[in-house]
Amino acid sequence: MSQPLAATASEHFRPVALEHASRLINHGPTVLISSAHGAHRNIMAAAWSMPVEFTPPRIAVVIDKSTWTRELVKQSGSFGIIVPGAARMDLTYAVGSASGRDEDKFARHQIAARTGPVLGMPVLEQGCAAWLECRWLPQGQTEDAYDTLFGEVVSAAADVRIFENGHWNFTEDNADLHTLHHLGAGKFVVAGNQLQARQD
Amino acid sequence: MSQPLAATASEHFRPVALEHASRLINHGPTVLISSAHGAHRNIMAAAWSMPVEFTPPRIAVVIDKSTWTRELVKQSGSFGIIVPGAARMDLTYAVGSASGRDEDKFARHQIAARTGPVLGMPVLEQGCAAWLECRWLPQGQTEDAYDTLFGEVVSAAADVRIFENGHWNFTEDNADLHTLHHLGAGKFVVAGNQLQARQD
């Protein structure tokens, strides 16, 4: 088995102010959830996430109680969220289709990860639009009933070619970073055409 | 003030089997939340919703405790979810920018609504991709802490031109029904380019 790769920082990533962090998933992209505890780490895909608050930036995500990610989150109290770009569609689907319990998915898929600055969560930059590090906010009842976990974003960064000064900017030139939205069974739509609604 | 319009059924809408209902919001579209109780009804936009379970079909949505919708949901125990198409962008932003507490938004925006078959929630079909009727599943703790409400889908329907036999099908021909994804401040991306990930 090949070893996981350590990534160097992308020259295009910049920190995102925490008051803008919820905007990174405001439009419902399919994301990757990363986790780490001790010698273990994992990454999975999650179509089901959403912000729940802008300030402080808080989010909800569905992580099935059978998953290894769920165990690692409970052990470390943290998780990462990565917003993959369209160019990462095959990887997104692949890490969502197998468990990392028996095999390190970073090594299996040759994923070059960095370590998040505040919580040490694995984060991806190459081919991705953004990442967030979250501190788990335990809510036993909804975790048990609906596998819904809450978290507070404590650090975030994005590729300035598509998110800068707190705003998304989808153009034809950054199509590889356009976000993925999973329809089911490996079918995705890519969010591309950016429009402005009428302001009355 | 003009009166709310009653809509006739769209010839393109068909019932969606409940085991497929969560797929209607799997890819993170911005939705409209409808509510009704007694003589009152309301409609608002919500960027923050997600499925939490396929079977039974259950969803979570963030509805601020200051909103009139939240009051109506608590009174009736029900709410509707409408997935607007790209052609309804201006309406989506407009109903998300004002409260219906003082003025009926259906009348103000000349929205022709139907009445959902199971819970009597207002539902829209013209220019929309799908709708769902949900029974509220009270979860006091997360409602208080994170304005996050859960619901179980009890009826759903979609426009067969974009969702048929449980599957989405985004093409160039149904661009008006492509889903909206709110970036913030009236900026939306439209999900359009449908792709299939590699199946290993």
Short mmCIF file of C-alpha atoms in Angstrom, two decimals:
data_model
loop_
_atom_site.label_atom_id
_atom_site.label_comp_id
_atom_site.label_asym_id
_atom_site.label_seq_id
_atom_site.Cartn_x
_atom_site.Cartn_y
_atom_site.Cartn_z
CA MET A 1 0.00 0.00 0.00
CA SER A 2 1.31 3.42 -0.92
CA GLN A 3 1.69 6.03 1.79
CA PRO A 4 -0.63 9.05 2.12
CA LEU A 5 0.80 12.13 0.50
CA ALA A 6 1.46 15.34 2.37
CA ALA A 7 0.37 18.33 0.32
CA THR A 8 2.03 21.68 0.10
CA ALA A 9 -0.16 24.75 0.53
CA SER A 10 -1.99 25.90 -2.58
CA GLU A 11 -0.83 29.30 -3.74
CA HIS A 12 -4.49 30.14 -4.43
CA PHE A 13 -5.96 29.49 -0.96
CA ARG A 14 -6.56 32.34 1.48
CA PRO A 15 -8.16 32.37 4.94
CA VAL A 16 -11.91 33.15 5.00
CA ALA A 17 -13.18 35.44 7.78
CA LEU A 18 -15.36 33.43 10.17
CA GLU A 19 -18.39 35.67 9.60
CA HIS A 20 -18.29 34.59 5.94
CA ALA A 21 -17.62 30.89 6.54
CA SER A 22 -21.25 29.70 6.37
CA ARG A 23 -21.48 31.13 2.86
CA LEU A 24 -19.09 28.43 1.68
CA ILE A 25 -21.91 25.86 1.92
CA ASN A 26 -24.92 28.19 1.65
CA HIS A 27 -25.80 26.95 -1.85
CA GLY A 28 -25.94 23.26 -0.95
CA PRO A 29 -22.80 21.72 -2.45
CA THR A 30 -21.95 18.09 -1.86
CA VAL A 31 -18.96 18.08 0.48
CA LEU A 32 -16.27 15.79 1.84
CA ILE A 33 -16.12 15.21 5.59
CA SER A 34 -12.67 14.59 7.01
CA SER A 35 -11.82 13.28 10.45
CA ALA A 36 -8.76 12.28 12.44
CA HIS A 37 -7.94 10.89 15.85
CA GLY A 38 -4.57 9.58 16.99
CA ALA A 39 -3.02 7.58 14.17
CA HIS A 40 -6.30 7.30 12.25
CA ARG A 41 -7.90 9.54 9.72
CA ASN A 42 -10.74 9.27 7.25
CA ILE A 43 -12.62 11.06 4.49
CA MET A 44 -16.16 10.50 3.19
CA ALA A 45 -18.64 12.29 0.95
CA ALA A 46 -21.79 13.92 2.35
CA ALA A 47 -24.59 15.35 0.24
CA TRP A 48 -26.51 16.30 3.37
CA SER A 49 -25.11 19.40 5.06
CA MET A 50 -26.27 22.97 5.59
CA PRO A 51 -25.42 26.09 7.56
CA VAL A 52 -27.65 26.80 10.56
CA GLU A 53 -26.20 30.17 11.59
CA PHE A 54 -23.93 32.88 10.18
CA THR A 55 -22.53 34.37 13.42
CA PRO A 56 -21.13 32.34 15.00
CA PRO A 57 -20.74 30.17 11.90
CA ARG A 58 -22.47 26.88 12.63
CA ILE A 59 -23.44 24.01 10.38
CA ALA A 60 -25.34 20.71 10.45
CA VAL A 61 -24.31 17.54 8.66
CA VAL A 62 -25.76 14.04 8.48
CA ILE A 63 -23.23 11.34 9.38
CA ASP A 64 -24.67 7.86 9.75
CA LYS A 65 -24.06 6.20 13.12
CA SER A 66 -22.62 3.14 11.37
CA THR A 67 -19.74 5.09 9.81
CA TRP A 68 -16.16 5.21 10.96
CA THR A 69 -16.24 8.98 10.54
CA ARG A 70 -18.88 9.19 13.26
CA GLU A 71 -16.59 7.31 15.66
CA LEU A 72 -13.62 9.52 14.87
CA VAL A 73 -15.69 12.71 15.31
CA LYS A 74 -16.88 11.58 18.72
CA GLN A 75 -13.33 10.70 19.74
CA SER A 76 -11.65 13.89 18.54
CA GLY A 77 -14.54 16.34 18.92
CA SER A 78 -13.77 17.77 15.48
CA PHE A 79 -14.34 17.32 11.78
CA GLY A 80 -13.37 18.97 8.53
CA ILE A 81 -15.55 19.98 5.58
CA ILE A 82 -14.07 20.21 2.10
CA VAL A 83 -15.93 21.69 -0.88
CA PRO A 84 -14.68 19.77 -3.92
CA GLY A 85 -14.63 21.31 -7.38
CA ALA A 86 -16.11 19.71 -10.49
CA ALA A 87 -12.72 18.29 -11.42
CA ARG A 88 -12.87 16.18 -8.25
CA MET A 89 -16.16 14.43 -9.10
CA ASP A 90 -14.75 10.92 -9.47
CA LEU A 91 -12.83 11.21 -6.20
CA THR A 92 -15.92 12.56 -4.41
CA TYR A 93 -17.97 9.61 -5.53
CA ALA A 94 -15.21 7.11 -4.79
CA VAL A 95 -14.70 8.19 -1.16
CA GLY A 96 -18.46 8.14 -0.68
CA SER A 97 -18.77 4.55 -1.83
CA ALA A 98 -16.47 2.67 0.55
CA SER A 99 -15.66 2.68 4.27
CA GLY A 100 -12.26 3.80 5.50
CA ARG A 101 -12.47 1.45 8.47
CA ASP A 102 -10.34 -1.20 6.78
CA GLU A 103 -8.16 0.86 4.47
CA ASP A 104 -6.76 4.42 4.55
CA LYS A 105 -8.67 6.19 1.77
CA PHE A 106 -6.04 8.94 1.53
CA ALA A 107 -3.47 6.31 0.56
CA ARG A 108 -5.82 4.29 -1.63
CA HIS A 109 -6.81 7.33 -3.71
CA GLN A 110 -3.46 9.14 -3.49
CA ILE A 111 -5.09 12.12 -1.83
CA ALA A 112 -2.59 14.81 -0.90
CA ALA A 113 -3.97 16.35 2.30
CA ARG A 114 -2.81 19.22 4.47
CA THR A 115 -3.42 19.55 8.19
CA GLY A 116 -5.90 22.24 9.26
CA PRO A 117 -4.34 25.02 11.34
CA VAL A 118 -6.68 25.01 14.37
CA LEU A 119 -8.02 21.48 14.83
CA GLY A 120 -5.56 19.45 12.78
CA MET A 121 -8.25 18.06 10.50
CA PRO A 122 -7.16 16.79 7.06
CA VAL A 123 -7.99 19.40 4.41
CA LEU A 124 -7.72 19.30 0.61
CA GLU A 125 -6.92 22.23 -1.62
CA GLN A 126 -5.91 20.85 -5.01
CA GLY A 127 -9.04 20.88 -7.22
CA CYS A 128 -11.19 22.07 -4.32
CA ALA A 129 -12.97 25.39 -3.75
CA ALA A 130 -12.79 25.65 0.04
CA TRP A 131 -12.42 23.90 3.39
CA LEU A 132 -13.66 24.46 6.94
CA GLU A 133 -12.57 23.07 10.31
CA CYS A 134 -15.45 22.47 12.75
CA ARG A 135 -15.69 21.81 16.45
CA TRP A 136 -18.43 19.28 17.19
CA LEU A 137 -21.41 20.64 19.19
CA PRO A 138 -22.98 17.54 20.78
CA GLN A 139 -26.78 17.21 20.49
CA GLY A 140 -27.52 13.68 21.63
CA GLN A 141 -31.20 13.65 20.70
CA THR A 142 -30.91 14.62 17.04
CA GLU A 143 -27.75 12.55 16.61
CA ASP A 144 -29.64 9.48 17.80
CA ALA A 145 -32.89 10.20 15.96
CA TYR A 146 -31.69 11.72 12.71
CA ASP A 147 -27.90 11.21 12.52
CA THR A 148 -27.65 14.99 12.41
CA LEU A 149 -24.49 16.50 13.93
CA PHE A 150 -23.88 20.18 14.57
CA GLY A 151 -20.55 21.97 14.49
CA GLU A 152 -19.03 25.42 14.84
CA VAL A 153 -16.57 26.57 12.20
CA VAL A 154 -13.29 27.68 13.78
CA SER A 155 -11.18 28.10 10.65
CA ALA A 156 -11.83 28.25 6.91
CA ALA A 157 -10.06 28.98 3.64
CA ALA A 158 -11.01 29.19 -0.02
CA ASP A 159 -9.48 29.43 -3.47
CA VAL A 160 -9.44 33.12 -4.36
CA ARG A 161 -10.10 32.26 -7.98
CA ILE A 162 -13.72 31.46 -7.00
CA PHE A 163 -14.30 32.92 -3.48
CA GLU A 164 -12.78 36.24 -2.47
CA ASN A 165 -13.61 38.90 0.14
CA GLY A 166 -16.54 36.84 1.37
CA HIS A 167 -18.17 36.36 -2.03
CA TRP A 168 -18.48 33.54 -4.54
CA ASN A 169 -17.74 34.33 -8.16
CA PHE A 170 -18.56 31.52 -10.63
CA THR A 171 -17.19 32.26 -14.12
CA GLU A 172 -16.34 30.29 -17.24
CA ASP A 173 -12.68 30.57 -16.31
CA ASN A 174 -12.98 28.72 -13.00
CA ALA A 175 -15.20 25.84 -14.20
CA ASP A 176 -12.96 23.21 -12.57
CA LEU A 177 -13.78 24.74 -9.17
CA HIS A 178 -17.55 24.92 -9.71
CA THR A 179 -19.33 23.00 -6.98
CA LEU A 180 -20.83 19.52 -7.23
CA HIS A 181 -24.39 18.66 -6.20
CA HIS A 182 -25.17 14.95 -5.92
CA LEU A 183 -28.45 13.75 -7.44
CA GLY A 184 -27.88 10.10 -6.46
CA ALA A 185 -26.03 6.98 -7.68
CA GLY A 186 -23.02 8.92 -8.97
CA LYS A 187 -25.05 11.43 -10.95
CA PHE A 188 -24.09 15.03 -10.20
CA VAL A 189 -25.14 18.44 -11.42
CA VAL A 190 -22.51 21.14 -11.50
CA ALA A 191 -23.55 24.62 -10.35
CA GLY A 192 -22.35 26.98 -13.00
CA ASN A 193 -24.49 29.74 -14.35
CA GLN A 194 -24.30 32.63 -11.83
CA LEU A 195 -27.21 35.08 -11.94
CA GLN A 196 -28.37 38.11 -9.96
CA ALA A 197 -32.01 38.35 -8.87
CA ARG A 198 -33.89 41.60 -9.28
CA GLN A 199 -33.55 43.85 -6.23
CA ASP A 200 -36.80 45.76 -5.70
CA MET B 1 -55.11 44.44 -2.74
CA SER B 2 -55.60 41.70 -5.30
CA GLN B 3 -56.78 38.30 -4.15
CA PRO B 4 -54.55 35.20 -4.10
CA LEU B 5 -54.95 33.11 -7.23
CA ALA B 6 -56.04 29.49 -7.15
CA ALA B 7 -53.98 27.44 -9.56
CA THR B 8 -55.15 24.56 -11.66
CA ALA B 9 -53.04 21.39 -11.61
CA SER B 10 -50.03 21.38 -13.91
CA GLU B 11 -50.34 18.77 -16.64
CA HIS B 12 -46.66 17.95 -16.08
CA PHE B 13 -46.75 17.13 -12.36
CA ARG B 14 -46.95 13.51 -11.17
CA PRO B 15 -46.85 12.04 -7.65
CA VAL B 16 -43.39 11.00 -6.39
CA ALA B 17 -43.14 7.73 -4.44
CA LEU B 18 -42.26 8.49 -0.82
CA GLU B 19 -39.09 6.39 -0.95
CA HIS B 20 -37.81 8.79 -3.63
CA ALA B 21 -38.97 12.02 -1.99
CA SER B 22 -35.68 12.89 -0.23
CA ARG B 23 -33.96 12.89 -3.63
CA LEU B 24 -35.89 16.02 -4.52
CA ILE B 25 -33.63 18.07 -2.23
CA ASN B 26 -30.57 15.77 -2.16
CA HIS B 27 -28.49 18.17 -4.26
CA GLY B 28 -29.02 21.22 -2.04
CA PRO B 29 -31.42 23.46 -3.96
CA THR B 30 -32.72 26.65 -2.42
CA VAL B 31 -36.39 26.02 -1.65
CA LEU B 32 -39.57 27.83 -0.71
CA ILE B 33 -41.24 26.96 2.58
CA SER B 34 -45.02 27.26 2.63
CA SER B 35 -47.28 27.24 5.68
CA ALA B 36 -50.95 27.66 6.49
CA HIS B 37 -53.17 27.71 9.55
CA GLY B 38 -56.81 28.76 9.65
CA ALA B 39 -57.26 31.81 7.45
CA HIS B 40 -53.53 32.52 7.26
CA ARG B 41 -50.87 31.28 4.92
CA ASN B 42 -47.31 32.23 4.09
CA ILE B 43 -44.36 31.49 1.85
CA MET B 44 -40.66 32.21 2.40
CA ALA B 45 -37.34 31.20 0.83
CA ALA B 46 -34.89 28.90 2.61
CA ALA B 47 -31.39 28.16 1.42
CA TRP B 48 -30.79 25.94 4.44
CA SER B 49 -32.49 22.56 4.11
CA MET B 50 -31.35 18.96 3.65
CA PRO B 51 -32.63 15.40 3.78
CA VAL B 52 -31.73 13.44 6.91
CA GLU B 53 -33.20 10.05 5.90
CA PHE B 54 -34.49 8.28 2.78
CA THR B 55 -36.93 5.79 4.37
CA PRO B 56 -39.00 7.18 5.90
CA PRO B 57 -38.31 10.40 3.98
CA ARG B 58 -37.29 13.00 6.54
CA ILE B 59 -35.76 16.42 6.13
CA ALA B 60 -34.32 19.27 8.22
CA VAL B 61 -34.81 22.96 7.52
CA VAL B 62 -33.69 26.13 9.27
CA ILE B 63 -36.58 28.50 10.03
CA ASP B 64 -35.70 31.45 12.24
CA LYS B 65 -37.73 31.74 15.43
CA SER B 66 -38.61 35.35 14.58
CA THR B 67 -40.46 34.37 11.38
CA TRP B 68 -44.17 34.13 10.87
CA THR B 69 -43.63 30.80 9.12
CA ARG B 70 -42.28 29.35 12.37
CA GLU B 71 -45.48 30.37 14.18
CA LEU B 72 -47.71 28.87 11.50
CA VAL B 73 -45.74 25.60 11.48
CA LYS B 74 -46.08 25.25 15.23
CA GLN B 75 -49.81 25.96 15.01
CA SER B 76 -50.60 23.61 12.12
CA GLY B 77 -47.91 20.97 12.66
CA SER B 78 -47.12 21.03 8.94
CA PHE B 79 -45.16 22.81 6.24
CA GLY B 80 -44.63 22.59 2.51
CA ILE B 81 -41.37 22.62 0.53
CA ILE B 82 -41.33 23.83 -3.06
CA VAL B 83 -38.31 23.45 -5.36
CA PRO B 84 -38.41 26.48 -7.67
CA GLY B 85 -36.96 26.38 -11.18
CA ALA B 86 -34.49 28.91 -12.57
CA ALA B 87 -37.36 30.85 -14.16
CA ARG B 88 -38.64 31.60 -10.65
CA MET B 89 -35.44 33.25 -9.37
CA ASP B 90 -36.87 36.74 -8.90
CA LEU B 91 -39.89 35.38 -7.05
CA THR B 92 -37.68 33.21 -4.84
CA TYR B 93 -35.58 36.18 -3.83
CA ALA B 94 -38.61 38.44 -3.36
CA VAL B 95 -40.44 36.09 -0.95
CA GLY B 96 -37.19 35.64 0.97
CA SER B 97 -36.75 39.36 1.49
CA ALA B 98 -39.97 40.39 3.28
CA SER B 99 -42.18 39.03 6.05
CA GLY B 100 -45.71 37.82 5.31
CA ARG B 101 -46.88 38.84 8.77
CA ASP B 102 -48.36 42.11 7.53
CA GLU B 103 -49.26 41.27 3.96
CA ASP B 104 -50.28 38.07 2.11
CA LYS B 105 -47.29 37.33 -0.13
CA PHE B 106 -49.35 35.12 -2.43
CA ALA B 107 -51.54 38.11 -3.27
CA ARG B 108 -48.70 40.60 -3.40
CA HIS B 109 -46.70 38.52 -5.88
CA GLN B 110 -49.72 37.06 -7.73
CA ILE B 111 -48.63 33.53 -6.82
CA ALA B 112 -51.08 30.91 -8.05
CA ALA B 113 -50.95 28.15 -5.42
CA ARG B 114 -52.63 24.77 -5.17
CA THR B 115 -53.54 23.00 -1.94
CA GLY B 116 -51.47 19.93 -1.08
CA PRO B 117 -53.49 16.70 -1.03
CA VAL B 118 -52.55 15.36 2.43
CA LEU B 119 -51.81 18.33 4.69
CA GLY B 120 -53.42 21.18 2.77
CA MET B 121 -50.16 23.10 2.47
CA PRO B 122 -49.89 25.67 -0.36
CA VAL B 123 -47.86 24.20 -3.23
CA LEU B 124 -46.62 25.77 -6.47
CA GLU B 125 -46.21 23.98 -9.78
CA GLN B 126 -45.89 26.63 -12.49
CA GLY B 127 -42.17 27.17 -13.09
CA CYS B 128 -41.25 24.80 -10.26
CA ALA B 129 -39.58 21.39 -10.35
CA ALA B 130 -41.22 19.72 -7.34
CA TRP B 131 -43.04 20.09 -4.03
CA LEU B 132 -43.28 18.12 -0.78
CA GLU B 133 -45.72 18.22 2.13
CA CYS B 134 -44.12 17.60 5.53
CA ARG B 135 -45.43 16.77 8.97
CA TRP B 136 -43.42 18.60 11.65
CA LEU B 137 -41.38 16.35 13.99
CA PRO B 138 -40.84 18.47 17.11
CA GLN B 139 -37.27 18.57 18.50
CA GLY B 140 -37.35 21.33 21.09
CA GLN B 141 -33.62 21.40 21.80
CA THR B 142 -32.34 21.94 18.24
CA GLU B 143 -35.22 24.26 17.41
CA ASP B 144 -34.23 26.48 20.32
CA ALA B 145 -30.48 26.25 19.83
CA TYR B 146 -30.14 26.17 16.03
CA ASP B 147 -33.58 27.05 14.57
CA THR B 148 -33.45 23.61 12.94
CA LEU B 149 -36.80 21.91 12.39
CA PHE B 150 -37.32 18.32 11.27
CA GLY B 151 -40.19 16.98 9.20
CA GLU B 152 -41.43 13.80 7.58
CA VAL B 153 -42.52 13.94 3.96
CA VAL B 154 -46.07 12.58 3.54
CA SER B 155 -46.73 13.56 -0.06
CA ALA B 156 -44.63 14.80 -2.97
CA ALA B 157 -44.88 15.50 -6.68
CA ALA B 158 -42.54 16.63 -9.45
CA ASP B 159 -42.55 17.84 -13.02
CA VAL B 160 -41.93 14.78 -15.20
CA ARG B 161 -39.95 16.90 -17.62
CA ILE B 162 -37.10 16.96 -15.05
CA PHE B 163 -37.85 14.23 -12.46
CA GLU B 164 -39.38 10.90 -13.47
CA ASN B 165 -39.43 7.39 -11.96
CA GLY B 166 -37.41 8.58 -9.00
CA HIS B 167 -34.59 10.20 -11.02
CA TRP B 168 -33.56 13.73 -11.91
CA ASN B 169 -32.71 14.43 -15.53
CA PHE B 170 -31.21 17.89 -16.19
CA THR B 171 -31.01 18.63 -19.94
CA GLU B 172 -30.73 21.70 -22.13
CA ASP B 173 -34.43 21.40 -22.92
CA ASN B 174 -35.62 21.83 -19.33
CA ALA B 175 -33.36 24.75 -18.36
CA ASP B 176 -36.27 26.73 -16.89
CA LEU B 177 -36.73 23.97 -14.30
CA HIS B 178 -33.06 23.71 -13.33
CA THR B 179 -32.66 24.29 -9.62
CA LEU B 180 -31.49 27.47 -7.89
CA HIS B 181 -28.73 27.59 -5.29
CA HIS B 182 -28.42 30.83 -3.34
CA LEU B 183 -24.92 32.23 -2.85
CA GLY B 184 -26.12 35.27 -0.86
CA ALA B 185 -27.59 38.74 -1.44
CA GLY B 186 -29.68 37.71 -4.45
CA LYS B 187 -26.81 35.98 -6.25
CA PHE B 188 -27.70 32.46 -7.36
CA VAL B 189 -25.98 29.71 -9.27
CA VAL B 190 -28.13 27.45 -11.41
CA ALA B 191 -27.34 23.73 -11.35
CA GLY B 192 -27.21 22.66 -14.94
CA ASN B 193 -24.47 20.44 -16.26
CA GLN B 194 -25.41 16.85 -15.34
CA LEU B 195 -22.51 14.39 -15.21
CA GLN B 196 -21.98 10.76 -14.25
CA ALA B 197 -19.07 9.83 -11.97
CA ARG B 198 -16.92 6.82 -12.81
CA GLN B 199 -18.27 3.62 -11.26
CA ASP B 200 -15.38 1.38 -10.26
#
